[in-house]
Short mmCIF file of C-alpha atoms in Angstrom, two decimals:
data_model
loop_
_atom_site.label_atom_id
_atom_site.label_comp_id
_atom_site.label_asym_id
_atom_site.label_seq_id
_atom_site.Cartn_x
_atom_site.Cartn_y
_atom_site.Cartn_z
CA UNK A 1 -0.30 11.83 35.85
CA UNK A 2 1.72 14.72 33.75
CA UNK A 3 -0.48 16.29 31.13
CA UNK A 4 2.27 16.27 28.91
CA UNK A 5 2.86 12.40 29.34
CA UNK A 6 -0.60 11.83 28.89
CA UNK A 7 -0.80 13.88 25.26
CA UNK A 8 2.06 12.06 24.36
CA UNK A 9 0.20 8.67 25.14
CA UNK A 10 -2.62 10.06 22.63
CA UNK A 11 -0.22 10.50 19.83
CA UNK A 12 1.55 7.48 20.53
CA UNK A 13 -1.67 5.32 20.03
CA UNK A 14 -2.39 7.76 16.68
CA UNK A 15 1.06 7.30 15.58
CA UNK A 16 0.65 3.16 15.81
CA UNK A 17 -2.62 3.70 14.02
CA UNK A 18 -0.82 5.66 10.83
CA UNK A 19 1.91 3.65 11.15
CA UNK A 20 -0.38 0.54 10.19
CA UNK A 21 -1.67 2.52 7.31
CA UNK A 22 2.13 3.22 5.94
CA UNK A 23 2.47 -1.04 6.68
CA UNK A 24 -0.47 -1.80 4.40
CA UNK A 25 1.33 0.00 1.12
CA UNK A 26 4.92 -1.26 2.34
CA UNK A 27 3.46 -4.80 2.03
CA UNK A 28 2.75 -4.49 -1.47
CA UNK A 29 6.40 -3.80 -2.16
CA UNK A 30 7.39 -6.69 0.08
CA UNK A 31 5.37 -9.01 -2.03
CA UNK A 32 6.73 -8.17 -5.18
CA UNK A 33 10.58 -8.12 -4.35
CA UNK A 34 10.31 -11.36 -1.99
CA UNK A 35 9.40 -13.48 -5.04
CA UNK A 36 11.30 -11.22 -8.30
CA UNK A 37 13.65 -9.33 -6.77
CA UNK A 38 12.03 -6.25 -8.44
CA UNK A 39 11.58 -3.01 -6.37
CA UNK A 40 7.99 -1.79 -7.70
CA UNK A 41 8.08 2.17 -7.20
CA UNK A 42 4.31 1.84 -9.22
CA UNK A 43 2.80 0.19 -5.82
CA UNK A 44 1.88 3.77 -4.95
CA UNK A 45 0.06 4.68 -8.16
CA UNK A 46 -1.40 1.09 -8.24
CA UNK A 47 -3.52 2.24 -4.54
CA UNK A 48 -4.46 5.38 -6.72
CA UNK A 49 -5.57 3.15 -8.99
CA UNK A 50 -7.56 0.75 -7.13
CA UNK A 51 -9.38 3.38 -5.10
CA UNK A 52 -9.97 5.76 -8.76
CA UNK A 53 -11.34 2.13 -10.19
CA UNK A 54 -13.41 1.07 -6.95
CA UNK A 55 -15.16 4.57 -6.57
CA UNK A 56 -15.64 4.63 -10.59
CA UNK A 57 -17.46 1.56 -10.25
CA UNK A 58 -19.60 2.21 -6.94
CA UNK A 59 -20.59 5.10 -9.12
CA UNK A 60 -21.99 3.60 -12.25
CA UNK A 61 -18.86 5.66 -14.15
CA UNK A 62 -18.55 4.97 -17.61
CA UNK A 63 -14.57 4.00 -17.78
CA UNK A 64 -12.75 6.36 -20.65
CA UNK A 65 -16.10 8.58 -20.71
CA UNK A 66 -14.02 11.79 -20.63
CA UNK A 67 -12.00 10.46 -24.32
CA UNK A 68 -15.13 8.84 -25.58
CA UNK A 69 -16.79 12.02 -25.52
CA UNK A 70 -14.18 14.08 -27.14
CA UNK A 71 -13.65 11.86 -29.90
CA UNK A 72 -17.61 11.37 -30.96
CA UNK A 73 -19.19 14.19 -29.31
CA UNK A 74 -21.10 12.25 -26.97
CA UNK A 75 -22.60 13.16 -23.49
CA UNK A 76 -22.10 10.06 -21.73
CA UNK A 77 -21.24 9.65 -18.31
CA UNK A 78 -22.96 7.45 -16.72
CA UNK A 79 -24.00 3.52 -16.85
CA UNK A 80 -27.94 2.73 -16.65
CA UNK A 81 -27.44 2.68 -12.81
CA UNK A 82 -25.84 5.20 -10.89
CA UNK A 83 -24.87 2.62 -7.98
CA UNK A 84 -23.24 -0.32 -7.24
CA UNK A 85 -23.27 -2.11 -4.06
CA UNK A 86 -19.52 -1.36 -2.25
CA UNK A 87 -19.00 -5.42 -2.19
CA UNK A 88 -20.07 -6.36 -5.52
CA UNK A 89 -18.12 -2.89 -6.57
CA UNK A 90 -14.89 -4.37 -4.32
CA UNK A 91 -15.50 -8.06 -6.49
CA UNK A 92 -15.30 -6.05 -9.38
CA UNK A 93 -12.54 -4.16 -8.77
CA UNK A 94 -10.13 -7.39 -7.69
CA UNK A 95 -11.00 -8.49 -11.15
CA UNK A 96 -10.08 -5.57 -12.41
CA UNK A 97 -6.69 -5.64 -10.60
CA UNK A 98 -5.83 -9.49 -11.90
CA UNK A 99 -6.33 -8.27 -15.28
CA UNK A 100 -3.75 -6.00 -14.35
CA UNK A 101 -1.44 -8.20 -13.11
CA UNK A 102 -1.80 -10.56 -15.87
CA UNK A 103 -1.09 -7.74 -18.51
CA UNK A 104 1.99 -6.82 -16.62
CA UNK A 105 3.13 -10.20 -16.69
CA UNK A 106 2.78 -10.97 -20.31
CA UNK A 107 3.07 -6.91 -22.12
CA UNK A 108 6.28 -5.89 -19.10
CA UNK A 109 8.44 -8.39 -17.90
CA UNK A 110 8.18 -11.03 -19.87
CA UNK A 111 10.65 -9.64 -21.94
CA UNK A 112 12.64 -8.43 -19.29
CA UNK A 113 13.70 -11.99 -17.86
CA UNK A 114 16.90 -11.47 -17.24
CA UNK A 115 17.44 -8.20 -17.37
CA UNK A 116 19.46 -6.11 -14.65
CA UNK A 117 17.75 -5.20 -11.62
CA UNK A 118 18.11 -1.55 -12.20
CA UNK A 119 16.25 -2.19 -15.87
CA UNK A 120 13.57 -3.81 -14.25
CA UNK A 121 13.05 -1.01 -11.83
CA UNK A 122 12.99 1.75 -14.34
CA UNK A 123 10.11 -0.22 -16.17
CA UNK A 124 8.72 -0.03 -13.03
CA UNK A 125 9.06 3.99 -13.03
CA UNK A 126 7.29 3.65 -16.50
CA UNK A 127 4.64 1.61 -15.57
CA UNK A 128 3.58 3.96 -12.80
CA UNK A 129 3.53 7.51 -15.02
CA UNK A 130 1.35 5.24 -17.42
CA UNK A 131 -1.04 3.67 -14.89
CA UNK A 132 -1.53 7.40 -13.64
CA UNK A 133 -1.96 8.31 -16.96
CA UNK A 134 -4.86 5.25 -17.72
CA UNK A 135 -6.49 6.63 -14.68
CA UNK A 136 -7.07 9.93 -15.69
CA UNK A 137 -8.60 8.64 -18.94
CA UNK A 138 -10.58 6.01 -17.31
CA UNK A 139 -11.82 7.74 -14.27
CA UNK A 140 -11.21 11.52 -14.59
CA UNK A 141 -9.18 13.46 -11.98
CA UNK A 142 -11.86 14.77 -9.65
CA UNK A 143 -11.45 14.24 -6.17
CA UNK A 144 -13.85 11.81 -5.04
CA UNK A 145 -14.73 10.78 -1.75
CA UNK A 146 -15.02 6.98 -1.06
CA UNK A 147 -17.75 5.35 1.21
CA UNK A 148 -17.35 1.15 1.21
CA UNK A 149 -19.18 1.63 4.55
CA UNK A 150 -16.26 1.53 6.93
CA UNK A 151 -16.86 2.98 10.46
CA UNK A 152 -15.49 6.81 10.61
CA UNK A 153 -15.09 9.31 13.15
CA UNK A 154 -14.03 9.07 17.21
CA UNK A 155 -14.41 5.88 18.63
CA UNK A 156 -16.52 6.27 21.88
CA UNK A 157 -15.20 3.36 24.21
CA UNK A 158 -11.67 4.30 23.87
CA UNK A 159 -12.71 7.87 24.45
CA UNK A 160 -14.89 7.07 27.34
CA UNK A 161 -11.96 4.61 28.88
CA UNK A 162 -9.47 6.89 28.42
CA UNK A 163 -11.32 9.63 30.32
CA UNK A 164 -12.43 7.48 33.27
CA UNK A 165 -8.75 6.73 33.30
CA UNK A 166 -7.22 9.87 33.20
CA UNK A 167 -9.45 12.49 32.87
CA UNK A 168 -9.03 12.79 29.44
CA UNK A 169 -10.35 11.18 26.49
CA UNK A 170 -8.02 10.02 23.39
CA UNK A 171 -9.43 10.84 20.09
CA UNK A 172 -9.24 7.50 18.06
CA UNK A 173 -10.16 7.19 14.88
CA UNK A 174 -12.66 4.10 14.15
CA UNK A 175 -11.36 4.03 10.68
CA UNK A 176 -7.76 3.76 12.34
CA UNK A 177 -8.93 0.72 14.37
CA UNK A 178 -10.49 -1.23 11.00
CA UNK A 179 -7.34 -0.48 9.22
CA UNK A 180 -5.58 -1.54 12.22
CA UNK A 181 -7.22 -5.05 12.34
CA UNK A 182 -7.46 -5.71 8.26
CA UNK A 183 -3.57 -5.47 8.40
CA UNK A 184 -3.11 -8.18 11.33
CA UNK A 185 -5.55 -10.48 9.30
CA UNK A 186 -3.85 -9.75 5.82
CA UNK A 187 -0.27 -9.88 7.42
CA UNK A 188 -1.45 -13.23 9.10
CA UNK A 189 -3.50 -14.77 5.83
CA UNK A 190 0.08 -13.89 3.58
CA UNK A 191 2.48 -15.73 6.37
CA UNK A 192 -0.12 -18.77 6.29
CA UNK A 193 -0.17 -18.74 2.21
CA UNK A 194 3.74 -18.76 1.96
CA UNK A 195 3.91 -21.72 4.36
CA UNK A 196 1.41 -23.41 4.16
CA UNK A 197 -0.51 -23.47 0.58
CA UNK A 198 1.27 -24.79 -2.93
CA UNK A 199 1.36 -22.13 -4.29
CA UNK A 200 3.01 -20.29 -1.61
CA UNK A 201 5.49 -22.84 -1.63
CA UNK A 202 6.59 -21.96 -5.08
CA UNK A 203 6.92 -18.33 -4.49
CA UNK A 204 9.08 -19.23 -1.75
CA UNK A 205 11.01 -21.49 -4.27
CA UNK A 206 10.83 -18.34 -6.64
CA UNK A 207 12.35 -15.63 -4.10
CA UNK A 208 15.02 -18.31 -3.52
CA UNK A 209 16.56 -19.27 -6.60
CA UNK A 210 14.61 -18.16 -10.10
CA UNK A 211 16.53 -21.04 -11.96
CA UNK A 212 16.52 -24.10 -9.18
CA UNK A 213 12.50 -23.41 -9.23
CA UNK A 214 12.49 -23.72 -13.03
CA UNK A 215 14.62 -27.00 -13.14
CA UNK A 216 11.61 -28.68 -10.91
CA UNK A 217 8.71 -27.41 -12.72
CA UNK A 218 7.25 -24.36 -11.14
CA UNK A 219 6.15 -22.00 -13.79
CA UNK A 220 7.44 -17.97 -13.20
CA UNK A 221 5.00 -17.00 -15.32
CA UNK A 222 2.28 -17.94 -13.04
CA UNK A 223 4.34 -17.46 -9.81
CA UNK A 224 4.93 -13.45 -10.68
CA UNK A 225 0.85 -13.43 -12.54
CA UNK A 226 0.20 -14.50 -8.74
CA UNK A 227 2.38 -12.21 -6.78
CA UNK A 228 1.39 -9.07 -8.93
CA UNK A 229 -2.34 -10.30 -8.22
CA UNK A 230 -1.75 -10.15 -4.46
CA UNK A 231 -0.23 -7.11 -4.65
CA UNK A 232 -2.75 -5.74 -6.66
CA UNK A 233 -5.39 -6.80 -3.61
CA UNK A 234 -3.14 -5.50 -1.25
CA UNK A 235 -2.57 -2.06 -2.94
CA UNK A 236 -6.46 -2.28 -3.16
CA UNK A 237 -6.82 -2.47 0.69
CA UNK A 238 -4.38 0.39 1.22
CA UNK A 239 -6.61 2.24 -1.21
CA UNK A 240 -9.66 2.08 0.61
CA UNK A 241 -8.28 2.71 3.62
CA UNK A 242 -6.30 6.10 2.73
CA UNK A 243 -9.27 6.72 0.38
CA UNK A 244 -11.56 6.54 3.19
CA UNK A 245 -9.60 8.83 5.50
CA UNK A 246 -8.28 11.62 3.03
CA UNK A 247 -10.34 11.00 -0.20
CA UNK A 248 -9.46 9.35 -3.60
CA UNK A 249 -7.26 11.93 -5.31
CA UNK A 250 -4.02 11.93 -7.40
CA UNK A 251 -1.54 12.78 -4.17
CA UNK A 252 -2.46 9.32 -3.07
CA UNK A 253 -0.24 7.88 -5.26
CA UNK A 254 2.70 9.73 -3.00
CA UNK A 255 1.73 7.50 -0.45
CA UNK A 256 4.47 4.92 -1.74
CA UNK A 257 7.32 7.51 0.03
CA UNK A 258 5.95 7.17 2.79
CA UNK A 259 6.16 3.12 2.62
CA UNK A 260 10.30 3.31 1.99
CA UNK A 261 11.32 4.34 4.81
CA UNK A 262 9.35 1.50 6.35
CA UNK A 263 11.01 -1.03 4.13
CA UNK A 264 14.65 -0.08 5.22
CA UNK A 265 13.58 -0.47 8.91
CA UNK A 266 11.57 -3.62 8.52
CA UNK A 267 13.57 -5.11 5.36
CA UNK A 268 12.40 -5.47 1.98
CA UNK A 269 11.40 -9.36 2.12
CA UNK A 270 9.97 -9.64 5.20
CA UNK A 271 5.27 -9.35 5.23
CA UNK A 272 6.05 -8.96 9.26
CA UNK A 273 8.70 -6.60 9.02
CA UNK A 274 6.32 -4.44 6.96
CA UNK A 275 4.22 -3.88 9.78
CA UNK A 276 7.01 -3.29 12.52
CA UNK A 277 8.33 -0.83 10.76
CA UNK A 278 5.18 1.18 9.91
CA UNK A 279 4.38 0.76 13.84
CA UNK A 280 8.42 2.23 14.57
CA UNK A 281 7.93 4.80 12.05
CA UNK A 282 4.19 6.07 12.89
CA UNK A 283 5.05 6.37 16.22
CA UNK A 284 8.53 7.61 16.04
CA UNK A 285 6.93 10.49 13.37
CA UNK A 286 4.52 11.16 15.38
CA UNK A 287 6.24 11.60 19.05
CA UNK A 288 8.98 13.34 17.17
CA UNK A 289 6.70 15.90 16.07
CA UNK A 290 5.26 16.34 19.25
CA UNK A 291 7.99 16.60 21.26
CA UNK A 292 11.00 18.35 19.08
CA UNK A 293 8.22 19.94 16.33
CA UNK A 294 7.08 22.87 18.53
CA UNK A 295 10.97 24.02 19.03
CA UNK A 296 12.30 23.98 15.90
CA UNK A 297 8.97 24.68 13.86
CA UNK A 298 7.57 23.50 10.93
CA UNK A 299 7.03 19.37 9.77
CA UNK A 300 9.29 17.05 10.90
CA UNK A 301 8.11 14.10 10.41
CA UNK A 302 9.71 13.30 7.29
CA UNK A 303 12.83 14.47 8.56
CA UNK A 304 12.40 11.74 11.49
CA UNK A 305 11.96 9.10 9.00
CA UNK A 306 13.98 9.11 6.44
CA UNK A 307 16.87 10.16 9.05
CA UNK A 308 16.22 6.59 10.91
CA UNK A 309 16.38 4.88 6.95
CA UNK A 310 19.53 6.08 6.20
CA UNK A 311 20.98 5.12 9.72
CA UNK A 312 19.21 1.67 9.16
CA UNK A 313 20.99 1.37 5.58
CA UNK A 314 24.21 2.58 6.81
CA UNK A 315 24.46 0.24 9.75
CA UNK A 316 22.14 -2.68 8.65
CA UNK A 317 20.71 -2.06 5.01
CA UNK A 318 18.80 -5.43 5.47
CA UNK A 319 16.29 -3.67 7.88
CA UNK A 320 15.45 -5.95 11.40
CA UNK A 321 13.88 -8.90 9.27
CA UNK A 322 15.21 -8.79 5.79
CA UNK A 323 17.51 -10.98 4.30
CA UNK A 324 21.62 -9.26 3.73
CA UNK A 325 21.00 -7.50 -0.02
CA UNK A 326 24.59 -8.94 -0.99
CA UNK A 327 22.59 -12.62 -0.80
CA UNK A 328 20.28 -11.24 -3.52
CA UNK A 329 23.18 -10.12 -6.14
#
């Protein structure tokens, strides 16, 4: 077999495996507009924010230590402990992101009801410079690494396979894999919710018609408390999972422009479009890089995707699942 074709088979596979990692933060999103029609650009900082929290926590970190010192003088840092289990820490941290949601809820749009779309998305742009902000006052803005206990590093089978098979092994990241299979179980566990649960139900009823839900009793209160709370998890899970791999610092909260260009190929209310576009996009990035990178130098990647989102919103601005935007007006 070609060398070349077989390289390109490597970065194919590590293309599907970042492109599940752009799925996880595009689901977020998907959640959020599906049920309120509100584009949230702060599902980026609220990742940051989940990882910053998570590792604060595993650490023992005394939240606001940094302004509690300035104002009294004080020298603390640290809680009695020093360490916190990475699952009781995760627990914690879930909690931490419902109280989020909740606050959201009742200080943000609940006075927005109403309101234009493009007024609910600029509260959206203010609620992510002040969740960065809260961050850096609650956690500091060290770079941290983050250890839940995930597997890291090459994964030996594939490698082993791979060179019995071609006479080269493909460097696969075990981390890659684990993200790889959280986002088939989350993607799966959302579809089943929406179907099949009550409460699923009623953010179905929500996404469809605000006003029709109200008239038969389902509260939007607790329907967008709910959907902000799953998003919250979710943006937790992309956290850890680009935490993991490239640390827990502020540029992880750019991780949310990476996620548009998956939304205009998969479409903005569809969970299973989320991931088929991450998978078109990290491999299409990827291969593009490879292949046309090398000639024209520099990064290309971006180029690659945004280029196929604006062909995707030019000739179908719904993306391959969504629903047509003009339904949604």
């Amino acid at each position: 077999m070609p060398e070349q074709l077989i390289f390109a088979m490597e970065v194919s596979l590590n293309g599907l495996m970042t492109g599940v990692m752009y799925a996880l933060v595009a689901l977020g999103f998907v959640l959020i507009y599906k049920a309120s029609g509100i584009f949230n650009y702060a599902q980026g900082v609220m990742a940051l924010f989940a990882a910053m929290t998570l590792v604060g926590i595993q650490e023992g970190r005394v939240p606001f230590s940094h302004l509690i010192n300035a104002i009294f003088g004080t020298e603390v840092h640290h809680l009695p402990w020093h360490s916190v289990p990475a699952l009781f820490a995760i627990l914690l941290t879930v909690a931490v992101m419902i109280f989020f949601a909740w606050a959201v809820q009742k200080v943000v749009f609940h006075h927005l009801v109403g309101q234009e779309p493009i007024i609910l998305f600029m509260a959206t742009i203010g609620l992510a410079y002040f969740l960065e902000g809260v961050a850096d006052l609650m956690w500091g803005s060290e770079i941290r690494t983050l250890d839940v206990g995930l597997p890291q590093g090459l994964n030996l089978a594939i490698d082993e396979t791979t060179y019995g098979w071609f006479g080269y092994g493909f460097f696969i990241d075990n981390l890659d894999i684990v993200a790889a299979i959280v986002a088939a179980v989350l993607v799966a566990s959302l579809v089943a919710f929406a179907q099949y649960t009550k409460q699923g139900r009623a953010m179905r009823a929500v996404a469809d018609d605000h006003q029709a839900a109200l008239s038969v009793g389902i509260s939007l209160n607790f329907v967008w408390i709910l959907v902000w709370s799953l998003a919250g998890f979710v943006a937790l899970v992309a956290g850890i999972m680009w935490g993991s791999k490239s640390g827990v610092q502020f540029s992880l909260s750019l991780i949310a422009l990476k996620a548009l260009p998956v939304l205009m190929l998969g479409g903005f209310t569809s969970i299973p479009g989320a991931i088929v576009g991450g998978l078109i996009i990290g491999v299409g990035e990827a291969l593009f890089e490879f292949l046309v990178g090398p000639m024209i130098g520099g990064a290309t990647e971006n180029w690659f995707a945004y280029v196929l989102a604006l062909l995707f919103l030019v000739f179908r601005p719904q993306g391959l699942f969504g629903e047509k935007i003009i339904e949604r007006v």
